[in-house]
C-alpha cells in the first residue's frame, strides 16, 4: 500500500478503537461495527472514496489483525458500496431539480446547446403531466439522440425541429433496428418518446408510419426455486439479507424497496403501503410475520442514526410533490425517513440542504449477484428474480391470478400470466414428460 495512504488507514482504525473503548476489538458486535460507518462518515464528512477507504481499514483491522468473530458477520463488500452518492441524474435527486435545471446541468445536453430549448420544453411538458422521472429522462435522451441523428444525416448540419417529420422518424427507427440491432423494447421506447415529442410539443402527430420494427421475442422470466432462495439468503447477512427477504416476501420492485419509508410499514395491521409504484399507483402488500421482528430491530438502528443526524443539524429527507413546502417540518420527522438509508449524508444540489437519501440500489444488486454466485445458483440472480420467484411461488401455492396481479401492481393481467409459463403446471393439470413413464 502506498505510504501516503497508510497513515489514513491508521487514522480510520484509531477512530474505531476510540469509539468502542473500553471494549476489546474481539468483543465488538457486528451491529457496533456497522453503526460506526454512518456515524463516522457524518462526523468526518467523508466522500465516496474516503468512505470505501474507511471500510477497507476496518476490515483489515477487525478481520485480518484482531480476528474479531463478529467481523465475519459483516457484509464488507456491501458496505463499501453503501456510501455511494446518488448521482445528479438519479430520479430521487433529479426530482428536486426543475426540468430546466436538469437539462442545464447534464453534461450531454450542455454540449448540444441548439437542442436544449426543445429538450427543456419537452421535459417541462412531461413534468406537468406527472410522468415518472425515469420516463422523463428516457424521453429527453431519446429525443436528443434523434436530433443528433438528423443533424448527421443533414448536409447542412443543423436542423430545424419544426421541419422534421414522419420520414425522419422512420429513418431513425430503422437505423436503431438495422444498424444498431437494438432490442424491440428499446426501439419501442424510442418510438414512444418521439410520438410524444411530435404530438405534445411540436403539435405534429405522427400517423401511418412505415418502418422496420425490431421483433420482440417471447422471454421467460428467471425464477428461483424455494431451495435456491434459501441458499441465496443464507449467503447474505445484515441489511442486504433483510432487504432481499423483503423483496421476495412482498414482491416489491427494487426501487420500491429502497424508497420505502417508515410510515408506510404498518406493524399493527400487518401490511406495507407501496407508494408511487410503476405508473404512479399505490398498492398494499402483506407484511410477513417472520419479517416483523428483524424489521423492527433494523428500524431501531435507523431511528438511532436519525436521532444522531438531528443532533448534528441534519436528518432531512427528500419529500415529493412540494410536500416539504406544505409541511416544513416533515422532512425531519421520523415517519418520513427511509427504512434503508444511505450510509452517508449528501448535500442536495438544489439549495445545499444536507440530506440522507436511501441507499444506492446498485450496491445491493452487486451484493445480490455475488451471493448468487457463492450459493452456486446457475441463473441470473438479481432483485427482479426475487420478484419473479414471489409471483411464481404464489401461483404454485394455489393463489388466483388476480390476487397476484394486485400484489405485483400490474396494470394488465396479461403481464402476470407470463408466470404461468414457468410453472410446472401451465394448464389445468401438471404436465409430465413422457420419459417419466418409461
Short mmCIF file of C-alpha atoms in Angstrom, two decimals:
data_model
loop_
_atom_site.label_atom_id
_atom_site.label_comp_id
_atom_site.label_asym_id
_atom_site.label_seq_id
_atom_site.Cartn_x
_atom_site.Cartn_y
_atom_site.Cartn_z
CA UNK A 1 0.00 0.00 0.00
CA UNK A 2 1.40 3.47 -0.86
CA UNK A 3 2.86 5.18 2.18
CA UNK A 4 0.60 8.23 1.72
CA UNK A 5 -2.47 6.03 2.25
CA UNK A 6 -1.13 4.04 5.20
CA UNK A 7 -1.44 6.99 7.55
CA UNK A 8 -5.13 7.41 6.77
CA UNK A 9 -5.85 3.72 7.26
CA UNK A 10 -4.32 4.02 10.72
CA UNK A 11 -6.39 7.16 11.41
CA UNK A 12 -9.63 5.35 10.50
CA UNK A 13 -8.67 2.35 12.64
CA UNK A 14 -7.75 4.54 15.61
CA UNK A 15 -11.11 6.31 15.37
CA UNK A 16 -12.94 2.98 15.61
CA UNK A 17 -10.84 1.83 18.56
CA UNK A 18 -11.64 5.08 20.37
CA UNK A 19 -15.36 4.73 19.58
CA UNK A 20 -15.71 1.23 21.09
CA UNK A 21 -13.34 1.71 24.05
CA UNK A 22 -13.19 0.19 26.68
CA UNK A 23 -14.25 -2.92 24.73
CA UNK A 24 -11.53 -5.05 23.20
CA UNK A 25 -11.72 -5.49 19.45
CA UNK A 26 -12.56 -9.18 19.73
CA UNK A 27 -15.62 -8.25 21.82
CA UNK A 28 -17.35 -5.82 19.48
CA UNK A 29 -20.56 -6.91 17.74
CA UNK A 30 -21.49 -6.71 14.06
CA UNK A 31 -24.13 -4.09 14.92
CA UNK A 32 -21.48 -1.89 16.59
CA UNK A 33 -19.25 -2.21 13.53
CA UNK A 34 -21.94 -1.24 11.02
CA UNK A 35 -23.30 1.53 13.28
CA UNK A 36 -19.86 3.15 13.20
CA UNK A 37 -19.88 3.54 9.40
CA UNK A 38 -22.61 6.22 9.01
CA UNK A 39 -21.67 7.96 12.27
CA UNK A 40 -18.02 8.40 11.32
CA UNK A 41 -18.94 9.35 7.73
CA UNK A 42 -21.19 12.13 9.05
CA UNK A 43 -18.66 13.44 11.57
CA UNK A 44 -15.77 13.48 9.09
CA UNK A 45 -17.85 14.45 6.01
CA UNK A 46 -16.30 11.60 4.01
CA UNK A 47 -16.72 11.46 0.24
CA UNK A 48 -17.21 8.22 -1.72
CA UNK A 49 -13.60 7.04 -1.91
CA UNK A 50 -12.86 8.07 1.67
CA UNK A 51 -15.87 6.05 2.84
CA UNK A 52 -14.59 2.97 0.99
CA UNK A 53 -11.16 3.57 2.49
CA UNK A 54 -12.67 3.60 5.97
CA UNK A 55 -14.49 0.30 5.34
CA UNK A 56 -11.27 -1.25 3.97
CA UNK A 57 -9.33 -0.08 7.03
CA UNK A 58 -11.82 -1.60 9.47
CA UNK A 59 -11.92 -4.87 7.56
CA UNK A 60 -8.12 -5.12 7.76
CA UNK A 61 -8.19 -4.21 11.43
CA UNK A 62 -11.02 -6.49 12.56
CA UNK A 63 -10.72 -9.47 10.22
CA UNK A 64 -7.02 -9.76 9.44
CA UNK A 65 -5.41 -8.27 12.55
CA UNK A 66 -7.75 -8.58 15.54
CA UNK A 67 -9.56 -11.74 14.33
CA UNK A 68 -12.86 -10.40 15.65
CA UNK A 69 -15.55 -13.13 15.37
CA UNK A 70 -18.36 -10.65 14.70
CA UNK A 71 -16.43 -9.13 11.77
CA UNK A 72 -17.23 -12.23 9.72
CA UNK A 73 -20.94 -11.40 10.02
CA UNK A 74 -20.48 -8.06 8.25
CA UNK A 75 -21.16 -7.77 4.51
CA UNK A 76 -17.97 -5.81 3.78
CA UNK A 77 -18.48 -5.64 0.01
CA UNK A 78 -21.99 -4.29 0.51
CA UNK A 79 -20.84 -1.61 2.94
CA UNK A 80 -18.13 -0.48 0.53
CA UNK A 81 -20.92 0.40 -1.91
CA UNK A 82 -23.44 1.61 0.68
CA UNK A 83 -21.93 5.07 0.84
CA UNK A 84 -22.10 5.77 -2.90
CA UNK A 85 -23.64 9.15 -3.58
CA UNK A 86 -26.78 9.26 -5.70
CA UNK A 87 -25.79 10.92 -8.97
CA UNK A 88 -27.41 14.17 -10.05
CA UNK A 89 -29.42 12.32 -12.71
CA UNK A 90 -30.70 9.69 -10.26
CA UNK A 91 -34.51 10.02 -10.14
CA UNK A 92 -34.56 10.60 -6.37
CA UNK A 93 -32.17 13.54 -6.72
CA UNK A 94 -33.41 14.74 -10.11
CA UNK A 95 -36.88 15.14 -8.63
CA UNK A 96 -35.53 18.05 -6.57
CA UNK A 97 -34.46 19.87 -9.74
CA UNK A 98 -36.68 21.74 -12.16
CA UNK A 99 -36.78 20.39 -15.75
CA UNK A 100 -34.70 23.37 -16.87
CA UNK A 101 -32.05 22.75 -14.22
CA UNK A 102 -31.90 19.05 -15.11
CA UNK A 103 -31.14 19.94 -18.74
CA UNK A 104 -28.70 22.76 -17.93
CA UNK A 105 -26.60 20.66 -15.53
CA UNK A 106 -26.44 17.50 -17.66
CA UNK A 107 -23.07 17.31 -19.47
CA UNK A 108 -24.50 15.72 -22.64
CA UNK A 109 -27.19 18.34 -23.18
CA UNK A 110 -24.96 21.31 -22.36
CA UNK A 111 -22.74 20.36 -25.33
CA UNK A 112 -25.72 20.46 -27.69
CA UNK A 113 -26.90 23.99 -26.94
CA UNK A 114 -29.08 24.09 -30.07
CA UNK A 115 -31.15 21.21 -28.69
CA UNK A 116 -31.60 22.50 -25.17
CA UNK A 117 -34.62 24.81 -25.68
CA UNK A 118 -36.67 21.99 -27.22
CA UNK A 119 -35.47 19.45 -24.65
CA UNK A 120 -36.39 21.84 -21.83
CA UNK A 121 -39.85 22.28 -23.29
CA UNK A 122 -40.22 18.51 -23.61
CA UNK A 123 -39.08 17.91 -20.02
CA UNK A 124 -41.38 20.61 -18.70
CA UNK A 125 -44.38 19.13 -20.54
CA UNK A 126 -43.61 15.65 -19.17
CA UNK A 127 -43.23 17.04 -15.64
CA UNK A 128 -46.53 18.93 -15.92
CA UNK A 129 -48.33 15.72 -16.92
CA UNK A 130 -46.80 13.88 -13.93
CA UNK A 131 -44.76 11.36 -15.89
CA UNK A 132 -42.24 9.35 -13.87
CA UNK A 133 -38.75 10.83 -13.58
CA UNK A 134 -37.20 7.85 -15.35
CA UNK A 135 -39.68 8.28 -18.22
CA UNK A 136 -38.83 11.97 -18.41
CA UNK A 137 -35.11 11.22 -18.54
CA UNK A 138 -35.60 8.44 -21.10
CA UNK A 139 -37.78 10.52 -23.43
CA UNK A 140 -35.42 13.50 -23.28
CA UNK A 141 -32.43 11.26 -24.01
CA UNK A 142 -34.11 9.58 -27.00
CA UNK A 143 -35.22 12.89 -28.49
CA UNK A 144 -31.68 14.20 -28.08
CA UNK A 145 -30.34 11.13 -29.94
CA UNK A 146 -32.95 11.62 -32.66
CA UNK A 147 -31.99 15.27 -33.22
CA UNK A 148 -28.29 14.37 -33.28
CA UNK A 149 -29.00 11.62 -35.84
CA UNK A 150 -30.92 14.06 -38.06
CA UNK A 151 -28.01 16.52 -37.92
CA UNK A 152 -25.58 13.82 -39.01
CA UNK A 153 -27.86 12.90 -41.92
CA UNK A 154 -28.30 16.53 -42.98
CA UNK A 155 -25.85 18.14 -45.40
CA UNK A 156 -26.41 21.49 -43.69
CA UNK A 157 -25.52 20.14 -40.25
CA UNK A 158 -28.04 21.97 -38.08
CA UNK A 159 -31.71 21.07 -38.38
CA UNK A 160 -34.92 22.88 -37.58
CA UNK A 161 -37.05 20.54 -35.38
CA UNK A 162 -40.25 22.06 -36.73
CA UNK A 163 -39.25 20.94 -40.25
CA UNK A 164 -38.76 17.31 -39.24
CA UNK A 165 -41.48 14.81 -39.88
CA UNK A 166 -42.64 11.23 -40.22
CA UNK A 167 -39.95 10.16 -42.68
CA UNK A 168 -37.15 11.36 -40.36
CA UNK A 169 -38.62 9.33 -37.51
CA UNK A 170 -38.89 6.25 -39.74
CA UNK A 171 -35.25 6.55 -40.79
CA UNK A 172 -34.14 6.83 -37.16
CA UNK A 173 -36.16 3.82 -36.05
CA UNK A 174 -34.85 1.75 -38.98
CA UNK A 175 -31.32 2.82 -38.04
CA UNK A 176 -31.87 1.56 -34.49
CA UNK A 177 -33.28 -1.80 -35.67
CA UNK A 178 -30.87 -2.49 -38.56
CA UNK A 179 -27.59 -0.69 -37.84
CA UNK A 180 -27.66 -0.76 -34.05
CA UNK A 181 -29.54 -4.08 -33.73
CA UNK A 182 -31.41 -2.86 -30.65
CA UNK A 183 -33.98 -4.92 -28.79
CA UNK A 184 -37.64 -4.47 -29.66
CA UNK A 185 -38.32 -2.86 -26.28
CA UNK A 186 -35.56 -0.31 -26.91
CA UNK A 187 -36.98 0.62 -30.31
CA UNK A 188 -40.48 0.90 -28.85
CA UNK A 189 -39.17 3.18 -26.12
CA UNK A 190 -37.61 5.46 -28.75
CA UNK A 191 -40.87 5.40 -30.76
CA UNK A 192 -42.94 6.36 -27.70
CA UNK A 193 -40.59 9.25 -26.94
CA UNK A 194 -40.77 10.63 -30.48
CA UNK A 195 -44.53 10.21 -30.73
CA UNK A 196 -44.83 12.22 -27.52
CA UNK A 197 -42.43 14.90 -28.78
CA UNK A 198 -44.25 15.42 -32.07
CA UNK A 199 -47.76 15.24 -30.60
CA UNK A 200 -47.39 17.13 -27.32
CA UNK A 201 -44.56 19.57 -28.04
CA UNK A 202 -44.27 20.12 -31.80
CA UNK A 203 -48.03 19.69 -32.35
CA UNK A 204 -47.40 17.43 -35.37
CA UNK A 205 -48.94 13.99 -34.70
CA UNK A 206 -47.22 11.09 -36.43
CA UNK A 207 -49.69 8.93 -38.35
CA UNK A 208 -49.36 5.87 -40.59
CA UNK A 209 -45.62 5.39 -40.20
CA UNK A 210 -43.91 2.52 -42.01
CA UNK A 211 -40.57 1.26 -40.76
CA UNK A 212 -38.75 -1.93 -39.90
CA UNK A 213 -39.68 -2.82 -36.34
CA UNK A 214 -37.37 -4.88 -34.20
CA UNK A 215 -39.02 -8.20 -33.41
CA UNK A 216 -39.70 -8.84 -29.76
CA UNK A 217 -39.06 -12.47 -28.83
CA UNK A 218 -41.00 -14.07 -26.02
CA UNK A 219 -38.92 -14.07 -22.84
CA UNK A 220 -39.43 -16.33 -19.86
CA UNK A 221 -38.55 -14.69 -16.51
CA UNK A 222 -35.79 -16.05 -14.30
CA UNK A 223 -37.37 -17.84 -11.35
CA UNK A 224 -35.51 -19.29 -8.38
CA UNK A 225 -36.72 -22.45 -6.70
CA UNK A 226 -37.52 -22.34 -3.00
CA UNK A 227 -34.27 -24.17 -2.24
CA UNK A 228 -32.34 -21.63 -4.34
CA UNK A 229 -34.00 -18.74 -2.48
CA UNK A 230 -32.99 -20.31 0.85
CA UNK A 231 -29.42 -20.82 -0.39
CA UNK A 232 -29.26 -17.23 -1.65
CA UNK A 233 -30.50 -15.75 1.63
CA UNK A 234 -28.04 -17.92 3.58
CA UNK A 235 -25.19 -16.18 1.74
CA UNK A 236 -26.43 -12.74 2.80
CA UNK A 237 -26.16 -11.03 6.17
CA UNK A 238 -27.30 -7.88 7.89
CA UNK A 239 -29.13 -5.24 5.83
CA UNK A 240 -28.70 -6.97 2.43
CA UNK A 241 -30.38 -10.11 3.74
CA UNK A 242 -33.25 -8.13 5.25
CA UNK A 243 -33.82 -6.19 2.02
CA UNK A 244 -33.63 -9.38 -0.08
CA UNK A 245 -36.15 -11.09 2.21
CA UNK A 246 -38.44 -8.07 1.97
CA UNK A 247 -38.34 -8.08 -1.84
CA UNK A 248 -39.00 -11.82 -2.05
CA UNK A 249 -41.69 -11.90 0.66
CA UNK A 250 -43.67 -8.96 -0.75
CA UNK A 251 -42.86 -8.95 -4.49
CA UNK A 252 -41.79 -5.31 -4.40
CA UNK A 253 -39.57 -3.87 -7.10
CA UNK A 254 -36.06 -2.87 -6.02
CA UNK A 255 -36.70 0.89 -6.14
CA UNK A 256 -39.95 0.42 -4.23
CA UNK A 257 -37.96 -1.37 -1.54
CA UNK A 258 -35.11 1.12 -1.16
CA UNK A 259 -37.56 4.04 -1.20
CA UNK A 260 -39.79 2.51 1.47
CA UNK A 261 -40.46 4.97 4.29
CA UNK A 262 -41.02 4.25 7.96
CA UNK A 263 -44.62 5.47 7.95
CA UNK A 264 -45.56 3.05 5.17
CA UNK A 265 -44.89 -0.02 7.33
CA UNK A 266 -47.95 -0.83 9.47
CA UNK A 267 -46.85 -3.40 12.03
CA UNK A 268 -50.20 -3.37 13.86
CA UNK A 269 -52.25 -4.27 10.79
CA UNK A 270 -49.52 -6.38 9.13
CA UNK A 271 -49.26 -4.60 5.79
CA UNK A 272 -46.98 -2.31 3.80
CA UNK A 273 -48.17 0.54 1.58
CA UNK A 274 -46.10 0.76 -1.59
CA UNK A 275 -46.23 4.42 -2.58
CA UNK A 276 -45.93 5.80 -6.11
CA UNK A 277 -45.11 2.49 -7.78
CA UNK A 278 -44.84 1.96 -11.51
CA UNK A 279 -47.48 4.08 -13.21
CA UNK A 280 -47.66 6.35 -10.15
CA UNK A 281 -50.01 3.95 -8.33
CA UNK A 282 -50.13 3.00 -4.65
CA UNK A 283 -50.85 -0.55 -3.53
CA UNK A 284 -50.89 -2.61 -0.36
CA UNK A 285 -48.87 -5.78 0.19
CA UNK A 286 -48.96 -8.02 3.28
CA UNK A 287 -46.19 -7.77 5.87
CA UNK A 288 -45.00 -11.34 6.56
CA UNK A 289 -44.98 -12.39 10.22
CA UNK A 290 -41.39 -13.62 10.05
CA UNK A 291 -40.19 -10.18 8.92
CA UNK A 292 -41.76 -8.20 11.75
CA UNK A 293 -39.10 -8.80 14.41
CA UNK A 294 -35.99 -8.30 12.19
CA UNK A 295 -37.54 -5.26 10.51
CA UNK A 296 -38.40 -3.69 13.86
CA UNK A 297 -34.85 -4.30 15.10
CA UNK A 298 -33.46 -2.76 11.92
CA UNK A 299 -35.68 0.31 12.26
CA UNK A 300 -34.49 0.80 15.84
CA UNK A 301 -30.96 1.16 14.48
CA UNK A 302 -32.19 3.52 11.77
CA UNK A 303 -34.01 5.58 14.41
CA UNK A 304 -30.84 5.90 16.48
CA UNK A 305 -28.98 7.08 13.36
CA UNK A 306 -31.75 9.58 12.63
CA UNK A 307 -31.51 10.93 16.17
CA UNK A 308 -27.78 11.47 15.73
CA UNK A 309 -28.41 13.24 12.42
CA UNK A 310 -30.92 15.58 14.05
CA UNK A 311 -28.48 16.37 16.84
CA UNK A 312 -25.88 17.23 14.20
CA UNK A 313 -28.26 19.61 12.41
CA UNK A 314 -29.16 17.23 9.58
CA UNK A 315 -31.78 14.46 9.43
CA UNK A 316 -33.82 15.67 6.44
CA UNK A 317 -35.05 13.56 3.55
CA UNK A 318 -36.48 14.46 0.16
CA UNK A 319 -40.28 14.68 0.04
CA UNK A 320 -42.19 14.52 -3.27
CA UNK A 321 -44.72 16.86 -4.85
CA UNK A 322 -43.96 20.03 -2.85
CA UNK A 323 -44.90 18.30 0.42
CA UNK A 324 -41.87 19.87 2.11
CA UNK A 325 -43.24 23.35 1.35
CA UNK A 326 -46.66 22.49 2.77
CA UNK A 327 -45.17 20.87 5.88
CA UNK A 328 -41.72 22.41 6.52
CA UNK A 329 -41.00 20.12 9.49
CA UNK A 330 -41.98 16.90 7.70
CA UNK A 331 -38.54 16.15 6.12
CA UNK A 332 -37.07 15.65 9.61
CA UNK A 333 -39.97 13.69 11.06
CA UNK A 334 -39.40 10.02 11.82
CA UNK A 335 -42.28 8.65 9.73
CA UNK A 336 -40.83 10.16 6.52
CA UNK A 337 -37.36 8.65 6.90
CA UNK A 338 -36.21 5.89 4.57
CA UNK A 339 -36.22 2.37 6.00
CA UNK A 340 -32.95 1.69 4.17
CA UNK A 341 -30.97 4.94 4.40
CA UNK A 342 -27.61 5.62 2.81
CA UNK A 343 -24.51 5.37 4.98
CA UNK A 344 -23.53 8.92 4.07
CA UNK A 345 -25.08 12.35 4.23
CA UNK A 346 -25.06 14.23 0.94
CA UNK A 347 -25.54 17.87 0.02
CA UNK A 348 -28.56 18.47 -2.19
CA UNK A 349 -27.59 20.22 -5.47
CA UNK A 350 -30.60 22.49 -5.08
CA UNK A 351 -30.30 24.81 -2.10
CA UNK A 352 -27.38 22.99 -0.46
CA UNK A 353 -29.58 21.12 2.04
CA UNK A 354 -27.77 18.24 3.77
CA UNK A 355 -29.88 15.11 3.35
CA UNK A 356 -29.68 11.38 3.95
CA UNK A 357 -31.06 9.66 0.87
CA UNK A 358 -31.93 5.99 0.55
CA UNK A 359 -29.12 3.54 -0.16
CA UNK A 360 -27.94 3.25 -3.75
CA UNK A 361 -29.62 0.31 -5.44
CA UNK A 362 -26.51 -0.58 -7.47
CA UNK A 363 -24.57 -1.64 -4.37
CA UNK A 364 -27.32 -4.04 -3.32
CA UNK A 365 -27.51 -5.53 -6.82
CA UNK A 366 -23.77 -6.27 -6.75
CA UNK A 367 -24.09 -7.93 -3.37
CA UNK A 368 -27.06 -10.00 -4.53
CA UNK A 369 -25.21 -11.15 -7.66
CA UNK A 370 -22.14 -12.16 -5.61
CA UNK A 371 -24.38 -14.09 -3.18
CA UNK A 372 -25.94 -15.97 -6.09
CA UNK A 373 -22.51 -16.99 -7.34
CA UNK A 374 -21.42 -18.04 -3.85
CA UNK A 375 -24.60 -20.12 -3.49
CA UNK A 376 -23.82 -21.93 -6.74
CA UNK A 377 -27.02 -20.78 -8.45
CA UNK A 378 -26.56 -21.14 -12.21
CA UNK A 379 -29.08 -18.42 -13.03
CA UNK A 380 -29.08 -14.68 -13.44
CA UNK A 381 -29.64 -13.58 -9.86
CA UNK A 382 -30.88 -10.02 -9.29
CA UNK A 383 -33.64 -8.22 -7.44
CA UNK A 384 -36.21 -8.85 -10.17
CA UNK A 385 -35.56 -12.59 -9.97
CA UNK A 386 -36.84 -12.38 -6.38
CA UNK A 387 -40.00 -10.63 -7.62
CA UNK A 388 -40.47 -13.28 -10.34
CA UNK A 389 -39.99 -16.01 -7.75
CA UNK A 390 -42.53 -14.41 -5.40
CA UNK A 391 -45.20 -14.40 -8.13
CA UNK A 392 -44.48 -17.92 -9.35
CA UNK A 393 -44.43 -19.45 -5.89
CA UNK A 394 -47.78 -17.81 -5.04
CA UNK A 395 -49.37 -19.26 -8.18
CA UNK A 396 -47.90 -22.67 -7.40
CA UNK A 397 -49.42 -22.42 -3.91
CA UNK A 398 -52.87 -22.01 -5.46
CA UNK A 399 -53.46 -18.25 -5.29
CA UNK A 400 -55.55 -16.90 -8.16
CA UNK A 401 -54.00 -14.81 -10.90
CA UNK A 402 -55.98 -11.67 -10.00
CA UNK A 403 -54.65 -11.65 -6.44
CA UNK A 404 -51.08 -11.97 -7.69
CA UNK A 405 -51.73 -9.21 -10.23
CA UNK A 406 -52.80 -6.82 -7.47
CA UNK A 407 -49.84 -7.68 -5.25
CA UNK A 408 -47.39 -7.08 -8.11
CA UNK A 409 -49.10 -3.86 -9.20
CA UNK A 410 -49.58 -4.98 -12.80
CA UNK A 411 -52.00 -2.90 -14.85
CA UNK A 412 -52.92 -5.79 -17.16
CA UNK A 413 -53.44 -9.38 -16.05
CA UNK A 414 -51.72 -10.47 -19.29
CA UNK A 415 -48.43 -9.27 -17.77
CA UNK A 416 -48.97 -11.54 -14.78
CA UNK A 417 -49.89 -14.51 -16.99
CA UNK A 418 -46.26 -14.92 -18.07
CA UNK A 419 -45.53 -16.59 -14.73
CA UNK A 420 -47.80 -19.49 -15.62
CA UNK A 421 -45.29 -20.41 -18.36
CA UNK A 422 -42.53 -21.17 -15.86
CA UNK A 423 -44.69 -23.22 -13.52
CA UNK A 424 -44.78 -26.99 -13.58
CA UNK A 425 -48.45 -26.75 -14.49
CA UNK A 426 -49.19 -24.01 -17.05
CA UNK A 427 -52.52 -25.71 -17.77
CA UNK A 428 -55.11 -27.23 -15.51
CA UNK A 429 -53.20 -30.46 -14.87
CA UNK A 430 -49.50 -30.85 -14.09
CA UNK A 431 -47.50 -31.56 -17.24
CA UNK A 432 -45.09 -34.50 -17.01
CA UNK A 433 -42.51 -35.53 -19.57
CA UNK A 434 -43.19 -38.85 -21.37
CA UNK A 435 -39.74 -40.04 -20.27
CA UNK A 436 -41.01 -40.24 -16.69
CA UNK A 437 -43.40 -43.02 -17.71
CA UNK A 438 -40.78 -45.20 -19.45
#
